[in-house]
mmCIF file of C-alpha atoms in Angstrom:
data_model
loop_
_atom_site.group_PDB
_atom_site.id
_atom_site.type_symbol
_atom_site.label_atom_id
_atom_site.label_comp_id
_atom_site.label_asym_id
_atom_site.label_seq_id
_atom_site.Cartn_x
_atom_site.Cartn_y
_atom_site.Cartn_z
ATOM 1 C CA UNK A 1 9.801 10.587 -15.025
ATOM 2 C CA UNK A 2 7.708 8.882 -12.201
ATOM 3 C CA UNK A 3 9.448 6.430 -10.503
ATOM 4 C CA UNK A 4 6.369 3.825 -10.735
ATOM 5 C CA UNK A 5 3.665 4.655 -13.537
ATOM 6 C CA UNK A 6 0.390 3.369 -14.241
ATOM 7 C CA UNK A 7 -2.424 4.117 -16.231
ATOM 8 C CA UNK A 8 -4.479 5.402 -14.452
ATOM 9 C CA UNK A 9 -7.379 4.431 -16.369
ATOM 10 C CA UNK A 10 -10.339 2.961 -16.274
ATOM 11 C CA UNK A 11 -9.557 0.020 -18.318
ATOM 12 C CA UNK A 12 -13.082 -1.657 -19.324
ATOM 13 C CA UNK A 13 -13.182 -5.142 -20.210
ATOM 14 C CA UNK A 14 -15.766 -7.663 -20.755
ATOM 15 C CA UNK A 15 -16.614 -10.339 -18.429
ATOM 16 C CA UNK A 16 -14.725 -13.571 -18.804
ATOM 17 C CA UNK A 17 -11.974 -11.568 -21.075
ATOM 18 C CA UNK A 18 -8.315 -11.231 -20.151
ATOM 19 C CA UNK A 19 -7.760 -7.901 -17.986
ATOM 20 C CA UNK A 20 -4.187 -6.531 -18.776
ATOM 21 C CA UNK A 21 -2.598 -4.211 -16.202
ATOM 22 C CA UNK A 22 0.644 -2.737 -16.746
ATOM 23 C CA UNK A 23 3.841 -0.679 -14.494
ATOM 24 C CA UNK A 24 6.684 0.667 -15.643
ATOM 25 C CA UNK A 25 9.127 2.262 -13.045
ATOM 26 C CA UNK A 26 12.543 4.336 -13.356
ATOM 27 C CA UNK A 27 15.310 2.229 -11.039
ATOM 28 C CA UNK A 28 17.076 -0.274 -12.921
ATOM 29 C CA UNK A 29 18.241 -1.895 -9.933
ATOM 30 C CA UNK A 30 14.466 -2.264 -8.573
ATOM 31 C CA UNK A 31 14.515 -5.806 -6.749
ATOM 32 C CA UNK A 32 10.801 -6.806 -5.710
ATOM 33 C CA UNK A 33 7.504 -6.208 -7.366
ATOM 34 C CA UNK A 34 4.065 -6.284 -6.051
ATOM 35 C CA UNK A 35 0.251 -5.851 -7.185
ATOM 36 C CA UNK A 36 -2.281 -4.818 -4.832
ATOM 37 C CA UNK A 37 -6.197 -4.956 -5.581
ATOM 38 C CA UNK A 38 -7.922 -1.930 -4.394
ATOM 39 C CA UNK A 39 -11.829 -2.120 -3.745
ATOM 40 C CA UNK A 40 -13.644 1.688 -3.474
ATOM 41 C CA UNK A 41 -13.157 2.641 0.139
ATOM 42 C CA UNK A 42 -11.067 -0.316 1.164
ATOM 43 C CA UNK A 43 -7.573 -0.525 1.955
ATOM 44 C CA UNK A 44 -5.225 -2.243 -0.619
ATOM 45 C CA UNK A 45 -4.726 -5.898 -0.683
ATOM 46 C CA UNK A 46 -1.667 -7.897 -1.597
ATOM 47 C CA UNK A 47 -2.121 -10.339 -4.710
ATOM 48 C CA UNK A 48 1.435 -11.054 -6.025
ATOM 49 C CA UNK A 49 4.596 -10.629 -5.777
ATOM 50 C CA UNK A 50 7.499 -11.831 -8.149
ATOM 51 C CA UNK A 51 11.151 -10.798 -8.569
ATOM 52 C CA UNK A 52 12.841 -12.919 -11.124
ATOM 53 C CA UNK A 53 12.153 -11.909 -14.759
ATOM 54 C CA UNK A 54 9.666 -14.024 -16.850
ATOM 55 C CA UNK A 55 6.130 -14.754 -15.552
ATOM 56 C CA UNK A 56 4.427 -15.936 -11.944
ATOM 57 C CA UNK A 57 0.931 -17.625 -11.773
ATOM 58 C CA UNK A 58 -1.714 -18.041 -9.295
ATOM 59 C CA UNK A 59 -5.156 -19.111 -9.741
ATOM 60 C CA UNK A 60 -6.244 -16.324 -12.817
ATOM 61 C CA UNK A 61 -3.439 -14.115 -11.952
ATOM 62 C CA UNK A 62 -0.436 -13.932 -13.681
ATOM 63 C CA UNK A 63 2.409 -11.898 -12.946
ATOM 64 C CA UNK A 64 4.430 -11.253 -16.003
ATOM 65 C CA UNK A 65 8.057 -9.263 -14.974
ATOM 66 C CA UNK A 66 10.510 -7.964 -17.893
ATOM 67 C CA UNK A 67 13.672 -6.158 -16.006
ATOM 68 C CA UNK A 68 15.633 -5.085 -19.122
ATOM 69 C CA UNK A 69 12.875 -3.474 -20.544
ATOM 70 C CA UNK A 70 11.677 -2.252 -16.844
ATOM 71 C CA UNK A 71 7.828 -2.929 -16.910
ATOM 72 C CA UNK A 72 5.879 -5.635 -14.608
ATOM 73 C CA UNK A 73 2.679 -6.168 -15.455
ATOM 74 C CA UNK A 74 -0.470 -8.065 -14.352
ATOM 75 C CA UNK A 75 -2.976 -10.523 -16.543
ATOM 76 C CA UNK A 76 -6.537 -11.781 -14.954
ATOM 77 C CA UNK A 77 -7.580 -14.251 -16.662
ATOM 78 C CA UNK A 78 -11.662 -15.098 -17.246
ATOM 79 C CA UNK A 79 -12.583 -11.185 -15.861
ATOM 80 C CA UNK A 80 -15.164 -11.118 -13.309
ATOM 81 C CA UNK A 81 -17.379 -8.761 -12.083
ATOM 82 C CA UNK A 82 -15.948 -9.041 -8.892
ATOM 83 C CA UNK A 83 -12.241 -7.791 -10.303
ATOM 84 C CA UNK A 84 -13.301 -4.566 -10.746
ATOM 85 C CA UNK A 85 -11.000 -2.141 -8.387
ATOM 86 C CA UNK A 86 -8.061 -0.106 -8.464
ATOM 87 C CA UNK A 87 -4.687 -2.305 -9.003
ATOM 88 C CA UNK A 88 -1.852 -0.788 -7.450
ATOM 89 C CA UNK A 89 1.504 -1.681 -8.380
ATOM 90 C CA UNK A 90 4.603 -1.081 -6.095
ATOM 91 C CA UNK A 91 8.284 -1.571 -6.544
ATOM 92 C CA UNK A 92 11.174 -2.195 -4.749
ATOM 93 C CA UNK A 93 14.108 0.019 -5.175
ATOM 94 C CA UNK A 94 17.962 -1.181 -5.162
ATOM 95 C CA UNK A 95 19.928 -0.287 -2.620
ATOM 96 C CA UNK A 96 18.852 -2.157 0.276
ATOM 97 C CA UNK A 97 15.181 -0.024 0.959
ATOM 98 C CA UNK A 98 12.650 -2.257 2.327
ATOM 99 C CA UNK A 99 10.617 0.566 1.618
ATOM 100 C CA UNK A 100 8.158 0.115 -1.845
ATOM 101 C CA UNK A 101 7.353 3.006 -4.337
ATOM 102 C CA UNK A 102 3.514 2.938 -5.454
ATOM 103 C CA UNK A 103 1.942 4.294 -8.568
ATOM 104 C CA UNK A 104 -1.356 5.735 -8.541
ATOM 105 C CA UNK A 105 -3.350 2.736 -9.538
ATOM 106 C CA UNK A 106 -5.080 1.439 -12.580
ATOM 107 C CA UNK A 107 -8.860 1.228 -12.607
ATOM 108 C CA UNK A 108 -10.361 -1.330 -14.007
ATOM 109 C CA UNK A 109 -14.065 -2.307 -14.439
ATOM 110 C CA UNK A 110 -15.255 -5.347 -16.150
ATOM 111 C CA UNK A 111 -18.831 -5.264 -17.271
ATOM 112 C CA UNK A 112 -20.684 -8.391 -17.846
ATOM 113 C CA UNK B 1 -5.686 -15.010 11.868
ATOM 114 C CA UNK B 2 -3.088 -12.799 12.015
ATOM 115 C CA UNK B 3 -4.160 -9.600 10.872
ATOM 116 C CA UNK B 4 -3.523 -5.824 10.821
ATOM 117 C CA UNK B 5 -6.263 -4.063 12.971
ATOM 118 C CA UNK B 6 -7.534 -0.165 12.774
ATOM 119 C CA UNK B 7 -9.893 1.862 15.377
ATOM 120 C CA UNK B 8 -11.698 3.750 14.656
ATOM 121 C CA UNK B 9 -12.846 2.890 11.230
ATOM 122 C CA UNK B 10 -14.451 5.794 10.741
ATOM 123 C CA UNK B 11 -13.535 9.488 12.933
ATOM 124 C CA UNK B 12 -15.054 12.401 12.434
ATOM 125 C CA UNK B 13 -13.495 15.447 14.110
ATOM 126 C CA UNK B 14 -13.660 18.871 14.355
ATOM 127 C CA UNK B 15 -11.026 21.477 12.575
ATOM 128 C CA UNK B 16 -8.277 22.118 15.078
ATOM 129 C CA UNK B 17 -9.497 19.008 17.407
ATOM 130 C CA UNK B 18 -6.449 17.021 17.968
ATOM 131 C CA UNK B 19 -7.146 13.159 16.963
ATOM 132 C CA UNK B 20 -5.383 9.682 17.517
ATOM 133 C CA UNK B 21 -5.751 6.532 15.253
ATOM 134 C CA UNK B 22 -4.900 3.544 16.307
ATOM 135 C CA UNK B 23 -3.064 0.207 14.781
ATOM 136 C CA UNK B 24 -2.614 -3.100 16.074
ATOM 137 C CA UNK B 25 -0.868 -6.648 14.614
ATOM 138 C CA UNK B 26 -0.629 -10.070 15.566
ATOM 139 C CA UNK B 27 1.767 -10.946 12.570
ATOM 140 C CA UNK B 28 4.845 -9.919 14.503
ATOM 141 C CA UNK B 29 6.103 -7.866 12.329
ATOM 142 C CA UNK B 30 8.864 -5.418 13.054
ATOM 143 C CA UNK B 31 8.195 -2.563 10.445
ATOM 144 C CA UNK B 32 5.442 -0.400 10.797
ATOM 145 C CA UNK B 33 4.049 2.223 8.832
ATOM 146 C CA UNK B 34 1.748 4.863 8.435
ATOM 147 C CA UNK B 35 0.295 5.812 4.851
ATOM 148 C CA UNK B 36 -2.070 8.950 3.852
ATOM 149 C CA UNK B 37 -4.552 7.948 1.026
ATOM 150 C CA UNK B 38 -6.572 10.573 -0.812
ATOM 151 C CA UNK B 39 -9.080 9.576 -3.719
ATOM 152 C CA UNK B 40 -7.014 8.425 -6.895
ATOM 153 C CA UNK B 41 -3.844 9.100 -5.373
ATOM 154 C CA UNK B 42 -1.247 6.252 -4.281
ATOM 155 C CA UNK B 43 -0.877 5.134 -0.672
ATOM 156 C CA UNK B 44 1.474 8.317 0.988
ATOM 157 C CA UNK B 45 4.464 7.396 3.372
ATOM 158 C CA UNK B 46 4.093 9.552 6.489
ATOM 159 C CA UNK B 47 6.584 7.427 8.421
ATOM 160 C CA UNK B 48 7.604 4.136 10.056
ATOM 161 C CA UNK B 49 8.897 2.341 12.908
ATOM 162 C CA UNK B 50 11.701 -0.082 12.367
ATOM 163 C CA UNK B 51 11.481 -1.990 15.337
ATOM 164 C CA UNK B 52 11.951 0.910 17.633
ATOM 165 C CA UNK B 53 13.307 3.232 15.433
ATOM 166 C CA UNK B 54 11.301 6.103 14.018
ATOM 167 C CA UNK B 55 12.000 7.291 10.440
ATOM 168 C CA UNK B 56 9.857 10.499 9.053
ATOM 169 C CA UNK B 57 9.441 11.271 5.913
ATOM 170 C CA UNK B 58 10.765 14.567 4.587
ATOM 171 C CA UNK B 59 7.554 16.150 3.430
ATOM 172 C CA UNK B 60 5.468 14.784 6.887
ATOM 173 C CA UNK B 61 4.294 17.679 8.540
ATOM 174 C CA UNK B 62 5.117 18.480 11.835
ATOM 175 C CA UNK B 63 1.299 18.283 13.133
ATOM 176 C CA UNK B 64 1.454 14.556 11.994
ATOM 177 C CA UNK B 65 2.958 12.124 15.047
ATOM 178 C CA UNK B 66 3.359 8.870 15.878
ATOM 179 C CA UNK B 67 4.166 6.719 18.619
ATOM 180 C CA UNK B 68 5.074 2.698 19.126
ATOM 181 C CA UNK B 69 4.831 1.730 22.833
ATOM 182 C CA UNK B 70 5.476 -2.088 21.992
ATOM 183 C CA UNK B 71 5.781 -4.344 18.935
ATOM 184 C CA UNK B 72 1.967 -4.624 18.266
ATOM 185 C CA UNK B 73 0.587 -1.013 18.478
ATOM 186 C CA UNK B 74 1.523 1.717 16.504
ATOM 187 C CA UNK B 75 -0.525 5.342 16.960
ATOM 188 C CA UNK B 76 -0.901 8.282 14.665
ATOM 189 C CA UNK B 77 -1.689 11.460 16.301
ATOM 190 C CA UNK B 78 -2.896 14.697 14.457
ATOM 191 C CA UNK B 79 -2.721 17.489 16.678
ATOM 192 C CA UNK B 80 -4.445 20.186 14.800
ATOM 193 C CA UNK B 81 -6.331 18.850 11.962
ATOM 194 C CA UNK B 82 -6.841 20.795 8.821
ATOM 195 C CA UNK B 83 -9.959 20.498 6.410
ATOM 196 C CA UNK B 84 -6.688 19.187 3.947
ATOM 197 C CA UNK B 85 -6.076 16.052 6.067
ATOM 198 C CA UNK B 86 -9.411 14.349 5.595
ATOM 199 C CA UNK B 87 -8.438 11.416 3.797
ATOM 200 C CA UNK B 88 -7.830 7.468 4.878
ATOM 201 C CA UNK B 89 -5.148 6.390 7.154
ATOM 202 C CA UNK B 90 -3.796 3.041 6.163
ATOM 203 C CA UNK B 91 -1.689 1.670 8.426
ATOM 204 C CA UNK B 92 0.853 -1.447 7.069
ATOM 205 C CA UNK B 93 3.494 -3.623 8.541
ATOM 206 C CA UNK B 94 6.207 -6.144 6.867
ATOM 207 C CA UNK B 95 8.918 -8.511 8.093
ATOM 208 C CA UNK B 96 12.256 -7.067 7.314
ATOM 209 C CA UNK B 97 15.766 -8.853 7.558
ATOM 210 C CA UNK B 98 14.327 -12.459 7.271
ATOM 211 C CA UNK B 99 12.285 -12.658 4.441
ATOM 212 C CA UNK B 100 13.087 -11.300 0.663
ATOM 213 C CA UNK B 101 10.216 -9.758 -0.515
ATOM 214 C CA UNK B 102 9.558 -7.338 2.801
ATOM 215 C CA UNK B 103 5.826 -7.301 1.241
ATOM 216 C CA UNK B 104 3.454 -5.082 3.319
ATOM 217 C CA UNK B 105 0.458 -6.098 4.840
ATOM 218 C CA UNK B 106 -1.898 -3.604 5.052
ATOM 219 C CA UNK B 107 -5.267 -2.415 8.093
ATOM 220 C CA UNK B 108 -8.428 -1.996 6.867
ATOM 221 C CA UNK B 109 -7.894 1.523 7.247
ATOM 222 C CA UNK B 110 -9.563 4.537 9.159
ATOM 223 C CA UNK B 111 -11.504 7.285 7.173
ATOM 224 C CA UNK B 112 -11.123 10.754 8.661
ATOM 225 C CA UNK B 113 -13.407 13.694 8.020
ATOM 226 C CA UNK B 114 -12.145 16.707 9.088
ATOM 227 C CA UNK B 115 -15.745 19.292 9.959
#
């Protein structure tokens, strides 16, 4: 098993639709979880972060973390154009590394 | 702003022809790293600095260096590229020991082809 996993995708969706991303990873103990957008050619940005289970907003991103179950995943809200890019999520492991773990990105494209 | 800077963006060098990137930061951040990004793949660990401290990764090849002469500059040299090390160079940095999340900021990164 991979120790972060994504789909890699592409996952269409129509403009103004909810775009749902979603991670699983491997350590139990993992402490921090992030989600980097990814534009073609581009270097990946940060967009969120959250490390207590249940769900973190921000503007048409939501965060949604479930530790027992060991997924994180991501929800845009009202899809633009514009969202279309690689997500990349990354986890931190226990044990004290500072260090995060990233899987290989989901695509997503919305279409309008 | 503080920001994560790369030069070149773009290098194009020769098979063999040894190669330096460069990274600079003005968030004053004492973790640097170097990542190797190929199409589809995720971002690859090549190795960091922990303030001066250099960690490599087990699976770095030898022909892959770096050096950090201060705080805000970080270098990656490639002394003999290969036609298999075309790929962008992402460099990141993060706050460690103060903050919780340790999240990683990330360069715009530098695309080398490899002739």
């Amino acid at each position: 098993q991979k120790e972060v996993e994504q789909n890699s995708g592409p996952l269409s969706v129509p403009e103004g639709a909810i775009a749902s991303l979603n991670c699983t990873y491997s350590d139990r103990g993992s402490q921090s979880f992030f989600w980097y957008r990814q534009y073609s050619g581009k270097s990946p940005e940060l967009i969120m972060f959250i490390y207590s289970n249940g769900d973190k907003e921000d503007g048409r991103f939501t965060a949604q973390l479930n530790k027992a179950s060991q997924y994180v995943s991501l929800l845009i809200r009202d899809s633009q154009p514009s969202d279309s890019a690689t997500y990349l999520c990354a986890v931190r492991k226990s044990g004290g590394s500072y260090i995060p773990t990233f899987g290989r990105g989901t695509s997503l494209i919305v279409h309008p | 702003d503080a920001m994560v800077i790369q030069n070149p963006r773009y290098q194009v060098t020769q098979f063999g022809k040894p190669v330096t990137l460069s990274c600079s930061q003005t968030l004053n951040h004492n973790v640097m790293y170097w990542y190797q990004q190929k199409s589809s793949q995720a971002p690859k660990l090549l190795f960091h600095y922990y303030d001066k401290d250099f960690n490599n990764e087990a699976d770095t090849p030898d022909n892959f260096q770096s050096r950090r002469p201060n705080t805000s500059f970080c270098f990656l040299d490639i002394r003999s590229p290969g036609l298999g090390d075309a790929a962008m160079y992402l460099c990141a940095t993060s706050r460690v020991g103060q903050q919780r999340y340790n999240e990683q900021f990330f360069g715009p990164g530098t695309r080398l082809t490899v002739l």
